[in-house]
Coordinates of C-alpha atoms in Angstrom, one line a residue:
Chain A
I1 CA -19.1 6.0 -9.0
Q2 CA -16.8 4.6 -6.2
L3 CA -15.2 1.0 -6.2
T4 CA -14.1 -0.4 -2.8
Q5 CA -11.9 -3.5 -3.0
S6 CA -11.3 -6.0 -0.1
P7 CA -9.4 -7.0 1.3
S8 CA -6.5 -4.8 0.6
S9 CA -4.1 -7.3 0.6
L10 CA -4.3 -10.9 0.9
S11 CA -1.2 -13.8 1.9
A12 CA -1.8 -17.2 0.3
S13 CA -0.4 -19.8 -0.8
V14 CA 0.6 -22.0 -4.4
G15 CA -2.6 -24.0 -4.8
D16 CA -4.7 -21.7 -2.6
R17 CA -8.1 -20.6 -4.0
V18 CA -9.0 -16.9 -3.5
T19 CA -11.7 -14.5 -3.6
I20 CA -11.2 -10.7 -3.9
T21 CA -14.3 -8.6 -3.6
C22 CA -15.1 -5.0 -5.3
R23 CA -18.3 -3.3 -4.2
A24 CA -19.8 0.2 -6.3
S25 CA -21.4 3.1 -4.5
Q26 CA -24.1 2.3 -7.0
G27 CA -25.3 0.0 -9.3
I28 CA -23.1 -1.1 -12.5
S29 CA -25.0 -3.5 -14.4
S30 CA -22.5 -6.2 -15.4
Y31 CA -20.1 -3.2 -16.3
L32 CA -17.1 -3.8 -14.2
A33 CA -13.5 -5.4 -15.2
W34 CA -10.8 -6.9 -13.6
Y35 CA -7.1 -6.4 -14.3
Q36 CA -3.7 -8.2 -13.1
Q37 CA -0.5 -6.0 -12.4
K38 CA 2.7 -6.7 -12.0
P39 CA 5.8 -4.9 -10.3
G40 CA 6.9 -2.4 -13.3
K41 CA 4.5 -3.4 -15.7
A42 CA 0.9 -2.2 -17.3
P43 CA -2.3 -4.0 -16.2
K44 CA -3.7 -7.0 -17.5
L45 CA -7.2 -7.5 -18.8
L46 CA -8.5 -10.9 -17.1
I47 CA -12.1 -10.4 -17.0
Y48 CA -14.7 -7.9 -18.3
A49 CA -18.5 -7.5 -18.1
A50 CA -18.1 -9.1 -14.5
S51 CA -17.2 -12.5 -15.8
T52 CA -16.1 -13.0 -19.6
L53 CA -12.8 -14.1 -19.4
Q54 CA -10.2 -12.2 -22.0
S55 CA -9.0 -14.4 -24.4
G56 CA -5.6 -15.8 -23.4
V57 CA -6.4 -15.6 -19.7
P58 CA -5.6 -19.1 -17.9
S59 CA -9.3 -20.7 -17.1
R60 CA -8.9 -20.7 -13.2
F61 CA -9.9 -17.1 -13.1
S62 CA -13.6 -16.3 -13.0
G63 CA -15.6 -13.5 -12.1
S64 CA -19.3 -12.8 -10.5
G65 CA -21.6 -10.6 -9.8
S66 CA -23.7 -7.4 -11.2
G67 CA -25.3 -4.3 -9.3
T68 CA -23.2 -3.3 -6.9
D69 CA -21.3 -6.5 -5.7
F70 CA -18.5 -8.6 -7.9
T71 CA -15.8 -10.9 -7.2
L72 CA -12.8 -12.4 -8.6
T73 CA -12.1 -16.0 -8.1
I74 CA -8.3 -17.7 -8.5
S75 CA -9.1 -21.2 -8.2
S76 CA -5.9 -22.9 -7.9
L77 CA -2.9 -19.9 -6.8
Q78 CA 0.0 -20.4 -9.1
P79 CA 3.4 -18.9 -8.5
E80 CA 2.7 -16.0 -11.4
D81 CA -0.6 -15.0 -10.2
F82 CA 1.4 -12.9 -7.0
A83 CA 0.3 -9.4 -8.4
T84 CA -2.2 -6.5 -7.5
Y85 CA -5.5 -6.7 -8.8
Y86 CA -7.5 -4.0 -9.7
C87 CA -11.7 -3.4 -10.8
Q88 CA -12.5 -0.9 -13.2
Q89 CA -16.3 0.2 -13.8
L90 CA -17.4 1.8 -17.2
N91 CA -20.6 4.2 -16.8
S92 CA -21.2 6.7 -19.7
H93 CA -17.4 6.9 -21.0
M94 CA -16.4 7.5 -16.9
Y95 CA -14.3 5.2 -15.6
T96 CA -13.1 4.5 -12.2
F97 CA -10.8 1.7 -10.7
G98 CA -11.0 0.1 -7.2
Q99 CA -8.0 0.9 -4.6
G100 CA -6.4 -2.4 -5.8
T101 CA -5.9 -5.8 -4.0
K102 CA -2.2 -7.2 -3.5
L103 CA -1.9 -10.6 -3.3
E104 CA 1.0 -11.8 -1.7
I105 CA 2.7 -15.3 -0.7
K106 CA 2.3 -16.7 2.3
Chain B
Q1 CA -1.8 -7.2 -32.8
V2 CA -2.0 -4.0 -32.2
Q3 CA 0.8 -2.2 -30.0
L4 CA 0.6 1.2 -27.9
Q5 CA 4.4 2.9 -27.2
E6 CA 4.4 6.3 -25.0
S7 CA 6.9 8.9 -25.5
G8 CA 7.6 12.2 -24.1
P9 CA 9.6 13.8 -21.6
G10 CA 10.5 12.2 -18.1
L11 CA 10.9 15.5 -16.0
V12 CA 8.2 18.9 -15.9
K13 CA 9.1 21.7 -13.8
P14 CA 6.0 22.7 -11.6
S15 CA 3.5 25.0 -13.1
G16 CA 4.5 23.5 -16.8
T17 CA 2.5 21.5 -18.9
L18 CA 3.5 17.7 -19.5
S19 CA 3.2 16.6 -22.7
L20 CA 3.6 13.1 -24.0
T21 CA 2.5 10.8 -27.4
C22 CA 1.2 7.5 -27.9
A23 CA 1.6 5.6 -31.2
V24 CA -0.2 3.0 -32.1
S25 CA 1.4 0.1 -34.4
G26 CA -0.6 -2.9 -35.8
G27 CA -3.8 -1.2 -36.4
S28 CA -5.4 1.8 -37.4
I29 CA -6.4 4.8 -34.8
S30 CA -9.5 5.1 -37.1
S31 CA -10.5 2.1 -35.8
S32 CA -14.2 1.9 -34.1
N33 CA -11.9 2.1 -30.6
W34 CA -11.9 5.0 -28.1
W35 CA -8.3 5.8 -27.1
S36 CA -7.2 6.5 -23.3
W37 CA -4.5 7.8 -21.2
V38 CA -4.6 6.7 -16.8
R39 CA -2.0 7.3 -14.9
Q40 CA -0.4 5.8 -12.0
P41 CA 1.1 7.6 -8.7
P42 CA 4.2 5.4 -7.6
G43 CA 3.2 2.9 -5.2
K44 CA -0.6 3.7 -5.8
G45 CA -3.2 2.8 -7.4
L46 CA -4.9 3.8 -11.4
E47 CA -6.6 7.0 -12.4
W48 CA -8.4 7.4 -15.6
I49 CA -7.5 10.6 -17.2
G50 CA -9.3 10.5 -20.7
E51 CA -10.5 9.4 -23.7
I52 CA -10.4 10.1 -27.8
Y53 CA -11.9 9.3 -30.8
H54 CA -10.4 9.3 -34.1
S55 CA -12.9 12.0 -35.2
G56 CA -12.1 14.6 -32.4
S57 CA -14.5 13.7 -29.6
T58 CA -13.5 13.9 -26.4
N59 CA -14.3 12.6 -22.2
Y60 CA -12.5 13.8 -19.8
N61 CA -12.0 12.9 -16.0
P62 CA -13.8 15.8 -13.8
S63 CA -11.2 15.8 -11.5
L64 CA -8.6 16.8 -14.3
K65 CA -10.9 18.4 -16.9
S66 CA -9.8 21.9 -16.5
R67 CA -6.0 21.4 -17.2
V68 CA -6.6 18.1 -19.8
T69 CA -6.2 18.2 -23.4
I70 CA -6.1 15.1 -25.3
S71 CA -5.8 15.5 -29.5
V72 CA -5.2 12.7 -32.1
D73 CA -3.3 12.8 -35.1
K74 CA -4.5 10.5 -38.0
S75 CA -1.3 10.9 -40.3
K76 CA 0.6 9.8 -37.8
N77 CA -1.3 6.9 -36.1
Q78 CA -1.0 8.7 -32.6
F79 CA -2.5 10.4 -30.2
S80 CA -1.4 12.8 -27.4
L81 CA -2.0 14.0 -23.7
K82 CA -1.8 17.7 -22.4
L83 CA -1.5 18.3 -18.7
S84 CA -1.0 21.8 -17.7
S85 CA 0.0 23.7 -14.4
V86 CA 1.7 20.8 -13.0
T87 CA 2.4 19.9 -9.4
A88 CA 4.5 17.1 -7.6
A89 CA 1.1 15.5 -7.4
D90 CA 0.9 14.9 -11.2
T91 CA 4.3 12.5 -11.1
A92 CA 3.3 9.3 -11.8
V93 CA 3.6 6.5 -14.3
Y94 CA 1.3 7.8 -17.3
Y95 CA -0.6 4.7 -19.7
C96 CA -1.8 4.9 -23.0
A97 CA -5.0 2.3 -23.8
R98 CA -6.7 1.1 -26.5
V99 CA -10.4 1.1 -25.4
L100 CA -11.8 -2.7 -26.1
I101 CA -15.0 -3.0 -28.0
T102 CA -16.9 -6.3 -27.5
M103 CA -19.8 -8.0 -27.7
V104 CA -21.5 -9.6 -24.4
R105 CA -24.8 -11.4 -24.4
G106 CA -25.8 -9.6 -28.2
V107 CA -24.5 -6.3 -26.8
I108 CA -22.0 -3.8 -28.2
I109 CA -19.9 -3.1 -24.8
T110 CA -17.1 -0.5 -24.8
G111 CA -15.3 0.3 -21.8
W112 CA -11.9 -2.1 -21.0
F113 CA -8.4 -1.1 -21.2
D114 CA -6.6 -3.3 -23.7
P115 CA -3.9 -3.0 -24.7
W116 CA -1.9 -0.8 -22.9
G117 CA 1.5 0.5 -23.7
Q118 CA 4.2 0.1 -21.4
G119 CA 4.4 3.4 -19.3
T120 CA 5.9 6.1 -19.1
L121 CA 7.4 8.1 -15.8
V122 CA 6.9 11.3 -15.4
T123 CA 8.3 13.3 -12.6
V124 CA 7.4 16.9 -12.0
S125 CA 10.4 18.7 -10.3
S126 CA 12.4 21.7 -9.8

Protein backbone atom coordinates (compact mmCIF):
# COMPACT_ATOMS: atom_id res chain seq x y z
CA ILE A 1 0.00 0.00 0.00
CA GLN A 2 1.43 3.36 -1.04
CA LEU A 3 0.83 6.65 0.74
CA THR A 4 0.99 9.96 -1.12
CA GLN A 5 1.22 13.17 0.88
CA SER A 6 0.38 16.62 -0.42
CA PRO A 7 1.79 19.10 -0.57
CA SER A 8 5.44 18.03 -0.42
CA SER A 9 6.31 21.37 1.10
CA LEU A 10 4.35 24.23 2.54
CA SER A 11 5.16 27.75 3.72
CA ALA A 12 3.01 29.24 6.45
CA SER A 13 3.07 31.83 9.20
CA VAL A 14 2.69 31.57 12.95
CA GLY A 15 -1.01 31.52 13.76
CA ASP A 16 -2.06 30.02 10.41
CA ARG A 17 -4.32 27.01 10.07
CA VAL A 18 -2.59 24.30 8.05
CA THR A 19 -3.86 21.09 6.51
CA ILE A 20 -1.75 18.23 5.14
CA THR A 21 -3.29 15.41 3.14
CA CYS A 22 -2.36 11.73 2.91
CA ARG A 23 -3.93 9.47 0.32
CA ALA A 24 -3.64 5.66 0.41
CA SER A 25 -3.50 3.56 -2.75
CA GLN A 26 -6.21 1.33 -1.30
CA GLY A 27 -8.58 1.49 1.64
CA ILE A 28 -6.95 1.20 5.06
CA SER A 29 -9.94 1.90 7.31
CA SER A 30 -8.58 4.13 10.08
CA TYR A 31 -5.17 2.48 10.31
CA LEU A 32 -3.17 5.67 9.84
CA ALA A 33 -0.77 7.63 12.03
CA TRP A 34 0.94 11.01 11.76
CA TYR A 35 4.47 11.84 12.93
CA GLN A 36 6.42 15.06 13.35
CA GLN A 37 10.16 15.09 12.71
CA LYS A 38 12.54 17.95 13.44
CA PRO A 39 16.05 18.10 11.93
CA GLY A 40 18.44 15.65 13.55
CA LYS A 41 15.72 14.12 15.71
CA ALA A 42 13.68 10.95 15.67
CA PRO A 43 10.06 11.13 14.52
CA LYS A 44 7.44 11.78 17.19
CA LEU A 45 4.02 10.15 17.14
CA LEU A 46 1.26 12.77 17.04
CA ILE A 47 -1.91 10.96 16.03
CA TYR A 48 -2.86 7.31 15.59
CA ALA A 49 -5.95 5.54 14.32
CA ALA A 50 -6.48 8.54 12.05
CA SER A 51 -7.86 10.83 14.75
CA THR A 52 -6.66 9.84 18.24
CA LEU A 53 -4.23 12.30 19.78
CA GLN A 54 -1.20 10.71 21.40
CA SER A 55 -0.75 11.59 25.06
CA GLY A 56 1.06 14.89 25.57
CA VAL A 57 0.44 16.21 22.05
CA PRO A 58 -1.12 19.71 21.96
CA SER A 59 -4.80 19.89 21.05
CA ARG A 60 -4.08 22.22 18.11
CA PHE A 61 -3.18 19.03 16.22
CA SER A 62 -6.06 17.00 14.86
CA GLY A 63 -6.54 14.22 12.36
CA SER A 64 -9.44 12.98 10.31
CA GLY A 65 -10.37 10.61 7.53
CA SER A 66 -10.88 6.95 6.79
CA GLY A 67 -10.59 4.64 3.84
CA THR A 68 -8.16 6.30 1.45
CA ASP A 69 -8.17 10.00 2.34
CA PHE A 70 -6.77 11.49 5.53
CA THR A 71 -5.84 14.93 6.82
CA LEU A 72 -3.65 16.37 9.54
CA THR A 73 -4.67 19.85 10.66
CA ILE A 74 -2.78 22.28 12.85
CA SER A 75 -5.29 24.86 13.99
CA SER A 76 -2.90 27.69 14.89
CA LEU A 77 0.75 27.22 13.96
CA GLN A 78 3.30 27.73 16.69
CA PRO A 79 7.02 28.33 16.09
CA GLU A 80 7.85 24.81 17.33
CA ASP A 81 5.55 23.23 14.72
CA PHE A 82 7.84 23.94 11.79
CA ALA A 83 9.06 20.46 10.91
CA THR A 84 8.49 17.60 8.49
CA TYR A 85 5.33 15.54 8.87
CA TYR A 86 4.87 11.92 7.80
CA CYS A 87 1.82 9.71 7.58
CA GLN A 88 2.15 5.95 8.16
CA GLN A 89 -0.20 3.04 7.54
CA LEU A 90 -0.33 -0.43 8.96
CA ASN A 91 -1.67 -3.45 7.15
CA SER A 92 -1.22 -6.90 8.62
CA HIS A 93 2.17 -6.11 10.17
CA MET A 94 3.45 -4.37 7.05
CA TYR A 95 4.05 -0.67 7.38
CA THR A 96 4.68 2.16 4.92
CA PHE A 97 5.23 5.89 5.27
CA GLY A 98 4.30 8.80 3.10
CA GLN A 99 7.11 10.77 1.49
CA GLY A 100 6.78 13.63 3.97
CA THR A 101 5.58 17.23 4.00
CA LYS A 102 8.05 19.91 5.00
CA LEU A 103 6.39 22.80 6.79
CA GLU A 104 8.47 25.96 6.60
CA ILE A 105 8.15 29.45 7.99
CA LYS A 106 6.89 32.05 5.51
CA GLN B 1 9.08 5.19 30.65
CA VAL B 2 10.48 3.02 27.90
CA GLN B 3 13.62 4.29 26.22
CA LEU B 4 15.54 2.81 23.29
CA GLN B 5 19.19 3.26 22.35
CA GLU B 6 20.83 2.10 19.12
CA SER B 7 24.49 1.10 18.96
CA GLY B 8 26.87 -0.31 16.39
CA PRO B 9 29.54 0.60 13.84
CA GLY B 10 29.05 3.85 11.99
CA LEU B 11 30.98 2.69 8.94
CA VAL B 12 30.50 -0.52 6.97
CA LYS B 13 32.30 -1.60 3.81
CA PRO B 14 30.37 -2.34 0.62
CA SER B 15 29.27 -6.00 0.38
CA GLY B 16 29.68 -6.29 4.15
CA THR B 17 27.06 -6.78 6.85
CA LEU B 18 25.56 -3.96 8.86
CA SER B 19 24.96 -4.92 12.50
CA LEU B 20 23.09 -2.80 15.04
CA THR B 21 21.67 -3.39 18.50
CA CYS B 22 18.80 -1.63 20.24
CA ALA B 23 18.87 -1.65 24.04
CA VAL B 24 15.50 -1.29 25.76
CA SER B 25 15.31 0.34 29.18
CA GLY B 26 12.41 1.25 31.43
CA GLY B 27 10.40 -1.73 30.26
CA SER B 28 10.66 -5.37 29.26
CA ILE B 29 11.26 -6.58 25.75
CA SER B 30 9.06 -9.52 26.73
CA SER B 31 6.00 -7.28 26.97
CA SER B 32 3.17 -7.60 24.46
CA ASN B 33 4.79 -5.18 22.03
CA TRP B 34 6.54 -5.83 18.76
CA TRP B 35 9.87 -4.05 18.22
CA SER B 36 10.90 -2.49 14.92
CA TRP B 37 13.71 -1.05 12.84
CA VAL B 38 13.15 1.96 10.55
CA ARG B 39 15.73 3.74 8.44
CA GLN B 40 16.07 7.14 6.79
CA PRO B 41 18.63 7.90 4.05
CA PRO B 42 20.12 11.38 4.36
CA GLY B 43 17.59 13.98 3.26
CA LYS B 44 14.96 11.37 2.42
CA GLY B 45 11.90 9.74 3.94
CA LEU B 46 11.30 6.86 6.33
CA GLU B 47 11.46 3.18 5.38
CA TRP B 48 10.27 0.35 7.64
CA ILE B 49 12.76 -2.51 7.74
CA GLY B 50 11.14 -5.13 9.95
CA GLU B 51 9.94 -6.11 13.41
CA ILE B 52 10.29 -8.83 16.00
CA TYR B 53 8.24 -10.19 18.90
CA HIS B 54 9.90 -11.55 22.04
CA SER B 55 8.97 -15.06 20.92
CA GLY B 56 11.25 -14.58 17.93
CA SER B 57 8.50 -14.12 15.36
CA THR B 58 9.46 -11.62 12.68
CA ASN B 59 7.99 -9.63 9.82
CA TYR B 60 10.16 -7.97 7.17
CA ASN B 61 9.76 -5.39 4.44
CA PRO B 62 9.52 -7.49 1.26
CA SER B 63 11.99 -5.18 -0.51
CA LEU B 64 14.69 -6.02 2.07
CA LYS B 65 13.62 -9.45 3.22
CA SER B 66 16.38 -11.39 1.46
CA ARG B 67 19.08 -9.39 3.27
CA VAL B 68 17.59 -8.72 6.71
CA THR B 69 17.71 -10.65 9.96
CA ILE B 70 16.23 -9.30 13.19
CA SER B 71 16.83 -11.18 16.43
CA VAL B 72 16.02 -10.73 20.11
CA ASP B 73 18.06 -11.30 23.26
CA LYS B 74 15.65 -11.38 26.18
CA SER B 75 18.44 -11.84 28.74
CA LYS B 76 19.94 -8.49 27.70
CA ASN B 77 16.59 -6.80 26.98
CA GLN B 78 17.67 -5.90 23.49
CA PHE B 79 17.07 -6.70 19.84
CA SER B 80 19.35 -6.56 16.84
CA LEU B 81 19.44 -5.91 13.12
CA LYS B 82 21.69 -7.49 10.53
CA LEU B 83 21.62 -6.30 6.91
CA SER B 84 23.85 -8.19 4.52
CA SER B 85 25.42 -7.33 1.15
CA VAL B 86 25.20 -3.60 1.82
CA THR B 87 25.76 -0.92 -0.81
CA ALA B 88 25.90 2.86 -0.68
CA ALA B 89 22.11 2.86 -0.97
CA ASP B 90 21.95 1.42 2.55
CA THR B 91 23.61 4.54 4.00
CA ALA B 92 21.02 5.91 6.40
CA VAL B 93 20.11 6.83 9.93
CA TYR B 94 18.79 3.64 11.50
CA TYR B 95 16.14 3.92 14.21
CA CYS B 96 14.72 1.31 16.53
CA ALA B 97 11.20 1.78 17.84
CA ARG B 98 8.56 0.10 19.92
CA VAL B 99 5.40 -0.85 18.09
CA LEU B 100 2.71 0.64 20.29
CA ILE B 101 -0.44 -1.22 21.32
CA THR B 102 -3.53 0.95 21.56
CA MET B 103 -7.22 0.51 22.35
CA VAL B 104 -9.40 2.43 19.91
CA ARG B 105 -13.17 2.26 20.26
CA GLY B 106 -12.87 -1.06 22.03
CA VAL B 107 -10.52 -2.59 19.47
CA ILE B 108 -6.87 -3.39 20.17
CA ILE B 109 -4.64 -2.05 17.40
CA THR B 110 -0.88 -2.41 17.23
CA GLY B 111 1.16 -0.70 14.57
CA TRP B 112 2.24 2.76 15.65
CA PHE B 113 5.87 3.54 16.44
CA ASP B 114 6.45 5.06 19.87
CA PRO B 115 8.92 5.69 21.35
CA TRP B 116 11.89 5.81 18.99
CA GLY B 117 15.58 5.63 19.69
CA GLN B 118 17.68 8.67 18.85
CA GLY B 119 18.96 7.00 15.67
CA THR B 120 22.43 6.10 14.50
CA LEU B 121 24.02 7.01 11.17
CA VAL B 122 25.53 4.12 9.27
CA THR B 123 27.63 4.96 6.23
CA VAL B 124 28.50 2.34 3.64
CA SER B 125 31.84 3.23 2.11
CA SER B 126 35.22 1.69 1.41
